[in-house]
Amino acid sequence: MFEDKNPQRTPLNQLGEFGLIEKIKSQFTLQHPSSKVGIGDDAAVIRHEHETVISTDLLVEGVHFDLSYVPLKHLGYKAVVVNLSDLYAMNAVPTQITVGLAVSNRFPLEAIDELYAGIALACKRYKVDLVGGDTTSSKTGLLLSVTAVGTANEKQLTYRSGAQENDLIVVSGDLGGAYMGLQILEREKAVYQVNPNNQPDLSEYAYAVERQLKPEARKDVVDLLQSWEIVPTAMIDISDGLSSELLHLCKASKLGCKIYENKLPVDPEVLRICKEMSINNTTAALNGGEDYELLFTVDQKHYETIKDHPLLSIIGHMTAKDSGEYLITGLDQQIALTAQGWTAESAED
Ligand code: ADP
Ligand code: MG
């Protein structure tokens, strides 16, 4: 990490825009039956039987990622995954992506190859086709925009607005890992800047760093729910932290909520890092972004099905709107949730 592992540098203009597009095209074959026309014409053609679901994310160098510790292959992978995560949060099946790319001449062809290797890996892993995009130059840095297209039967679609009072609140996987991984990477970058001979040993932080650099979208959770024939009443993916996403669900569903501190799933390694860095682990779980877990609500009748599944944690339930949005701490205090997590000032007994 932090090193340029790619000694060969072929300037992009040697290949030209069309050469680059040809090279990209040659790395992808269409695998989805709904992909009729991919890269090469003025537009892609897709044929879906059901509703079409679309989502876009834009990633800007220096704002959303730092190439001093994010390898380009990981960036490509993550850019796709975070988009697919939005489609899974609608309970939809992603089928195609397009990629918009602006690059400065700082990036050689080999760098773009790395980026697309990550994109290709994500496409393969999640069975989606790259069917188009746009390529242009940028004065500084790298911009990457991914649009994901998917499909869902109308009855399967889950909105943020469908939660009902007393529904269970469920979260997949564990929380705070990606945030703590970022704290570790930032810390090691600072150490490296002082002493470039000091290559960091991240083996003790492998899980958290992986959560930050190579997140996965919860296709497995969507598949699991489908196998149980459970359609969540509402769903959202956790990109900005549990607290903020839960408030979105409450607002859209016009309800309140109660979640329990001792039910929040946090990985043991993440707990250890929190301790090491003096960060409260509940704060990391509530506010830490980029975990890309799914947060959803289901009717109480599914309690027995869900309660012991290792991928899922029931963390609370929806309440009437005028009951507010609260975290119940391990000490049985009620604390109001805020978009930034929770604040001591808003505590009430
Ligand atoms: P246009 O001038 O109509 O925008 P382009 O020359 O930009 O056409 O694109 C030609 C084809 O290559 C189109 O099918 C487009 O979707 C595809 N394409 C262009 N850039 C990319 C990219 N970065 N990734 C994937 N496909 C791309
Ligand atoms: Mg174009």
Coordinates of C-alpha atoms and ligand atoms in Angstrom, one line a residue:
M1 CA 0.0 0.0 0.0
F2 CA 0.9 3.7 -0.5
E3 CA 3.3 2.6 -3.2
D4 CA 3.1 2.8 -7.0
K5 CA 3.1 -0.9 -7.8
N6 CA 2.6 -0.3 -11.5
P7 CA 6.0 0.7 -13.0
Q8 CA 4.7 0.6 -16.6
R9 CA 3.1 3.9 -17.6
T10 CA 1.4 4.0 -21.1
P11 CA 0.0 7.5 -21.6
L12 CA -3.7 7.4 -22.3
N13 CA -3.5 9.7 -25.4
Q14 CA -1.3 7.0 -27.1
L15 CA -4.5 4.8 -27.2
G16 CA -7.1 7.6 -27.7
E17 CA -10.7 7.6 -26.5
F18 CA -11.9 5.0 -29.0
G19 CA -8.9 2.7 -28.4
L20 CA -9.7 2.9 -24.7
I21 CA -13.4 2.1 -25.2
E22 CA -12.4 -0.9 -27.4
K23 CA -10.1 -2.1 -24.8
I24 CA -12.8 -1.8 -22.1
K25 CA -15.3 -3.5 -24.3
S26 CA -13.0 -6.5 -24.9
Q27 CA -12.9 -7.2 -21.2
F28 CA -16.6 -7.7 -20.8
T29 CA -19.1 -10.2 -22.3
L30 CA -22.8 -9.8 -21.8
Q31 CA -24.1 -12.5 -19.4
H32 CA -27.6 -11.3 -18.5
P33 CA -30.5 -12.3 -20.8
S34 CA -32.0 -8.9 -20.4
S35 CA -29.0 -7.2 -22.0
K36 CA -29.8 -6.9 -25.7
V37 CA -27.2 -4.3 -26.8
G38 CA -24.1 -3.3 -24.8
I39 CA -21.1 -1.1 -25.5
G40 CA -20.7 0.0 -29.1
D41 CA -23.9 1.8 -30.2
D42 CA -25.3 5.2 -29.2
A43 CA -27.2 3.6 -26.3
A44 CA -27.6 0.3 -24.6
V45 CA -30.8 -1.7 -25.0
I46 CA -32.3 -3.7 -22.1
R47 CA -35.5 -5.7 -22.0
H48 CA -37.1 -6.2 -18.6
E49 CA -40.4 -8.0 -17.8
H50 CA -41.1 -6.1 -14.6
E51 CA -40.4 -2.7 -13.1
T52 CA -37.1 -1.1 -13.9
V53 CA -35.1 0.3 -11.0
I54 CA -32.2 2.7 -11.5
S55 CA -29.6 4.3 -9.2
T56 CA -26.5 6.5 -9.7
D57 CA -23.6 7.3 -7.6
L58 CA -20.8 9.8 -8.3
L59 CA -17.4 9.4 -6.7
V60 CA -14.9 12.3 -6.8
E61 CA -11.2 12.0 -6.0
G62 CA -10.3 13.9 -2.8
V63 CA -13.9 14.0 -1.7
H64 CA -15.0 10.4 -1.7
F65 CA -11.7 8.5 -2.0
D66 CA -8.0 9.0 -1.4
L67 CA -5.8 7.2 -3.9
S68 CA -2.9 7.3 -1.5
Y69 CA -4.4 4.3 0.2
V70 CA -7.3 3.1 -2.1
P71 CA -6.0 0.8 -4.8
L72 CA -7.7 1.5 -8.1
K73 CA -8.9 -2.0 -8.4
H74 CA -10.7 -1.7 -5.1
L75 CA -12.1 1.7 -6.1
G76 CA -13.6 0.1 -9.2
Y77 CA -15.1 -2.7 -7.2
K78 CA -16.5 -0.4 -4.5
A79 CA -18.0 2.0 -7.0
V80 CA -20.1 -0.8 -8.5
V81 CA -20.9 -2.4 -5.2
V82 CA -22.2 0.7 -3.5
N83 CA -24.6 1.2 -6.4
L84 CA -25.8 -2.4 -6.4
S85 CA -26.4 -1.9 -2.7
D86 CA -29.0 0.8 -3.5
L87 CA -30.8 -1.6 -5.8
Y88 CA -30.8 -4.4 -3.2
A89 CA -32.2 -1.9 -0.8
M90 CA -35.2 -1.7 -3.1
N91 CA -35.4 -5.5 -3.0
A92 CA -34.5 -5.4 -6.8
V93 CA -32.1 -7.6 -8.8
P94 CA -29.4 -5.6 -10.5
T95 CA -28.8 -6.5 -14.1
Q96 CA -26.7 -3.8 -15.8
I97 CA -24.4 -0.9 -15.1
T98 CA -23.0 2.0 -17.0
V99 CA -19.8 3.8 -16.0
G100 CA -18.9 7.4 -16.5
L101 CA -15.2 8.3 -16.2
A102 CA -13.3 11.5 -16.2
V103 CA -9.5 11.1 -15.9
S104 CA -6.6 13.5 -15.9
N105 CA -3.4 12.7 -17.8
R106 CA -1.9 11.8 -14.4
F107 CA -3.4 8.4 -15.0
P108 CA -1.7 6.0 -17.4
L109 CA -3.6 3.2 -19.3
E110 CA -2.4 0.7 -16.6
A111 CA -4.3 2.6 -13.9
I112 CA -7.5 2.5 -16.0
D113 CA -6.9 -1.2 -16.5
E114 CA -6.7 -1.7 -12.7
L115 CA -9.9 0.3 -12.2
Y116 CA -11.8 -1.8 -14.8
A117 CA -10.4 -5.0 -13.4
G118 CA -12.2 -4.1 -10.1
I119 CA -15.3 -3.1 -12.1
A120 CA -15.2 -6.5 -13.9
L121 CA -14.7 -8.4 -10.7
A122 CA -17.8 -6.8 -9.2
C123 CA -19.8 -7.4 -12.4
K124 CA -18.9 -11.1 -12.3
R125 CA -19.5 -11.5 -8.6
Y126 CA -23.0 -9.9 -8.8
K127 CA -23.8 -11.1 -12.3
V128 CA -24.4 -7.7 -13.9
D129 CA -23.3 -6.5 -17.3
L130 CA -21.4 -3.3 -18.1
V131 CA -23.5 -2.0 -21.1
G132 CA -22.1 1.5 -21.6
G133 CA -20.6 4.6 -20.3
D134 CA -18.8 7.7 -21.2
T135 CA -15.1 8.7 -21.1
T136 CA -13.7 12.2 -21.0
S137 CA -10.7 14.0 -19.6
S138 CA -10.5 15.9 -16.4
K139 CA -8.1 18.8 -15.4
T140 CA -7.4 17.3 -12.1
G141 CA -8.0 13.9 -10.6
L142 CA -10.5 11.1 -11.2
L143 CA -14.3 11.1 -11.3
L144 CA -16.2 8.0 -11.5
S145 CA -20.0 7.7 -11.9
V146 CA -21.8 4.4 -11.9
T147 CA -25.4 3.9 -12.8
A148 CA -27.0 0.6 -11.9
V149 CA -30.1 -0.8 -13.6
G150 CA -32.2 -3.6 -12.1
T151 CA -35.6 -5.1 -12.1
A152 CA -38.2 -6.2 -9.6
N153 CA -41.7 -7.5 -9.5
E154 CA -43.9 -4.7 -8.3
K155 CA -45.0 -6.7 -5.3
Q156 CA -41.3 -7.3 -4.2
L157 CA -40.3 -3.6 -4.3
T158 CA -39.5 -2.2 -0.9
Y159 CA -39.7 1.5 -0.2
R160 CA -38.6 3.5 2.8
S161 CA -42.2 4.5 3.4
G162 CA -43.8 1.1 4.1
A163 CA -43.0 0.4 7.8
Q164 CA -45.9 -0.2 10.2
E165 CA -46.1 0.5 13.9
N166 CA -44.7 -2.5 15.9
D167 CA -42.7 -3.8 13.0
L168 CA -39.4 -5.3 13.9
I169 CA -36.3 -3.4 12.9
V170 CA -33.6 -5.7 11.5
V171 CA -30.1 -5.0 10.4
S172 CA -27.8 -7.4 8.4
G173 CA -24.1 -8.1 9.2
D174 CA -22.3 -5.8 11.6
L175 CA -21.8 -2.1 11.9
G176 CA -19.0 0.4 12.4
G177 CA -16.4 -1.7 10.6
A178 CA -15.9 0.5 7.5
Y179 CA -15.6 3.6 9.6
M180 CA -13.0 2.1 11.9
G181 CA -11.2 0.8 8.9
L182 CA -11.0 4.3 7.6
Q183 CA -9.7 5.6 10.9
I184 CA -6.9 3.0 10.7
L185 CA -6.0 3.9 7.1
E186 CA -6.0 7.6 8.0
R187 CA -3.8 7.0 11.0
E188 CA -1.3 4.9 9.0
K189 CA -1.3 7.5 6.2
A190 CA -0.2 10.1 8.7
V191 CA 2.5 7.8 10.0
Y192 CA 3.7 7.1 6.5
Q193 CA 3.8 10.8 5.6
V194 CA 6.2 11.4 8.5
N195 CA 8.3 8.4 7.7
P196 CA 7.9 6.9 4.2
N197 CA 10.1 3.9 5.2
N198 CA 7.5 2.9 7.6
Q199 CA 5.3 0.4 5.7
P200 CA 2.2 -0.2 7.8
D201 CA 1.3 -3.6 9.1
L202 CA -2.4 -3.8 8.8
S203 CA -2.8 -7.5 9.6
E204 CA -4.4 -6.8 13.0
Y205 CA -7.0 -4.7 11.3
A206 CA -7.7 -6.9 8.3
Y207 CA -11.5 -7.1 8.8
A208 CA -12.1 -3.3 9.3
V209 CA -9.8 -2.3 6.5
E210 CA -11.5 -4.8 4.1
R211 CA -14.9 -3.4 5.2
Q212 CA -13.6 0.1 4.1
L213 CA -11.7 -0.9 0.9
K214 CA -13.8 -3.8 -0.4
P215 CA -17.3 -3.6 0.9
E216 CA -19.9 -6.1 -0.4
A217 CA -23.6 -5.5 -1.2
R218 CA -26.0 -7.7 0.6
K219 CA -27.3 -9.8 -2.2
D220 CA -27.2 -12.8 0.2
V221 CA -29.7 -11.1 2.5
V222 CA -32.1 -10.3 -0.3
D223 CA -31.9 -13.9 -1.5
L224 CA -32.4 -15.1 2.1
L225 CA -35.5 -13.0 2.5
Q226 CA -36.8 -14.2 -0.8
S227 CA -36.2 -17.9 0.2
W228 CA -38.3 -17.2 3.3
E229 CA -40.9 -15.4 1.2
I230 CA -40.6 -12.4 3.4
V231 CA -41.0 -9.0 1.8
P232 CA -39.8 -6.3 4.2
T233 CA -42.3 -3.5 4.8
A234 CA -39.5 -1.0 4.3
M235 CA -35.8 -1.1 3.5
I236 CA -32.8 1.1 3.1
D237 CA -29.1 0.4 2.8
I238 CA -26.7 1.8 5.4
S239 CA -24.3 4.2 3.6
D240 CA -24.4 7.1 6.0
G241 CA -24.6 5.3 9.4
L242 CA -27.5 3.4 11.1
S243 CA -28.8 6.4 12.9
S244 CA -29.2 8.6 9.9
E245 CA -30.7 5.8 7.7
L246 CA -33.2 4.8 10.5
L247 CA -34.3 8.4 10.7
H248 CA -34.9 8.4 6.9
L249 CA -37.1 5.2 7.4
C250 CA -39.0 6.8 10.2
K251 CA -39.6 10.0 8.4
A252 CA -40.7 8.3 5.2
S253 CA -43.0 5.9 7.1
K254 CA -44.3 8.6 9.4
L255 CA -43.4 6.6 12.5
G256 CA -41.0 6.6 15.5
C257 CA -38.6 3.9 16.6
K258 CA -36.9 2.3 19.6
I259 CA -33.6 0.5 19.1
Y260 CA -31.5 -1.1 21.8
E261 CA -27.8 -0.4 22.3
N262 CA -27.1 -4.0 23.4
K263 CA -28.6 -5.4 20.3
L264 CA -26.3 -3.5 17.9
P265 CA -24.1 -5.9 16.0
V266 CA -20.4 -5.0 16.2
D267 CA -17.5 -7.3 15.2
P268 CA -15.0 -8.2 18.0
E269 CA -12.1 -6.8 15.9
V270 CA -14.0 -3.5 15.5
L271 CA -14.7 -3.4 19.3
R272 CA -11.0 -3.8 19.9
I273 CA -10.1 -1.0 17.4
C274 CA -12.6 1.3 19.1
K275 CA -11.0 0.6 22.4
E276 CA -7.5 1.2 20.9
M277 CA -8.6 4.5 19.3
S278 CA -10.8 5.7 22.2
I279 CA -13.9 5.8 20.1
N280 CA -17.2 4.7 21.7
N281 CA -18.3 1.6 19.8
T282 CA -22.0 2.6 20.0
T283 CA -21.1 5.9 18.3
A284 CA -19.2 3.9 15.6
A285 CA -22.1 1.6 15.1
L286 CA -24.7 4.4 14.9
N287 CA -22.7 7.0 12.9
G288 CA -20.0 5.1 11.0
G289 CA -20.8 5.2 7.3
E290 CA -20.1 2.9 4.4
D291 CA -21.0 -0.5 5.9
Y292 CA -23.6 -1.1 3.1
E293 CA -25.6 -3.3 5.3
L294 CA -29.4 -3.5 4.9
L295 CA -31.7 -2.0 7.4
F296 CA -35.3 -3.2 7.1
T297 CA -38.6 -3.6 8.9
V298 CA -40.8 -6.7 9.0
D299 CA -44.0 -7.7 10.6
Q300 CA -43.7 -9.2 14.2
K301 CA -44.9 -12.6 12.9
H302 CA -41.5 -13.2 11.3
Y303 CA -39.7 -13.0 14.7
E304 CA -39.1 -16.7 15.0
T305 CA -37.8 -17.0 11.5
I306 CA -35.3 -14.2 11.8
K307 CA -34.2 -14.1 15.4
D308 CA -31.4 -16.7 15.4
H309 CA -30.1 -16.2 11.8
P310 CA -26.4 -15.3 11.9
L311 CA -26.7 -12.7 9.1
L312 CA -29.5 -10.8 10.9
S313 CA -30.0 -8.9 14.1
I314 CA -33.3 -7.6 15.4
I315 CA -32.3 -4.3 17.0
G316 CA -35.7 -2.8 17.9
H317 CA -39.2 -1.9 16.7
M318 CA -41.2 0.9 15.1
T319 CA -43.4 3.0 17.3
A320 CA -46.0 5.7 16.8
K321 CA -44.7 8.9 15.3
D322 CA -45.3 11.0 18.4
S323 CA -43.2 8.5 20.5
G324 CA -40.0 9.9 18.8
E325 CA -36.9 8.0 17.7
Y326 CA -34.8 6.6 20.5
L327 CA -31.8 4.5 21.5
I328 CA -32.2 2.6 24.7
T329 CA -28.8 2.3 26.3
G330 CA -27.3 -0.6 28.2
L331 CA -28.1 1.4 31.3
D332 CA -31.8 1.7 30.3
Q333 CA -31.6 5.4 29.4
Q334 CA -33.6 6.8 26.5
I335 CA -31.5 8.9 24.1
A336 CA -32.9 10.7 21.1
L337 CA -31.3 9.5 17.8
T338 CA -29.9 12.3 15.6
A339 CA -28.6 12.2 12.1
Q340 CA -25.1 12.3 13.7
G341 CA -26.0 9.4 16.0
W342 CA -26.9 10.5 19.5
T343 CA -26.0 13.3 21.8
A344 CA -25.9 13.4 25.6
E345 CA -27.8 16.7 25.7
S346 CA -30.9 15.1 24.3
A347 CA -30.9 12.4 27.0
E348 CA -34.1 12.1 28.9
D349 CA -35.1 9.8 31.7
Ligands
ADP1 P1 -21.1 9.0 -27.7 O1 -20.3 10.0 -28.5 O2 -22.4 8.7 -28.4 O3 -21.3 9.4 -26.3 P2 -18.9 7.3 -27.1 O4 -17.9 7.3 -28.1 O5 -18.8 8.1 -25.9 O6 -20.3 7.6 -27.8 O7 -19.2 5.8 -26.7 C1 -19.2 4.7 -27.6 C2 -19.7 3.5 -26.9 O8 -18.8 3.1 -25.8 C3 -21.1 3.6 -26.2 O9 -21.8 2.4 -26.4 C4 -20.7 3.9 -24.8 O10 -21.8 3.5 -23.9 C5 -19.5 3.1 -24.6 N1 -18.6 3.7 -23.6 C6 -17.9 4.9 -23.6 N2 -17.2 5.1 -22.6 C7 -17.3 4.0 -21.8 C8 -16.8 3.6 -20.5 N3 -16.0 4.4 -19.8 N4 -17.2 2.4 -20.0 C9 -18.0 1.6 -20.7 N5 -18.5 1.9 -21.9 C10 -18.2 3.1 -22.4
MG2 MG -19.9 9.5 -25.0

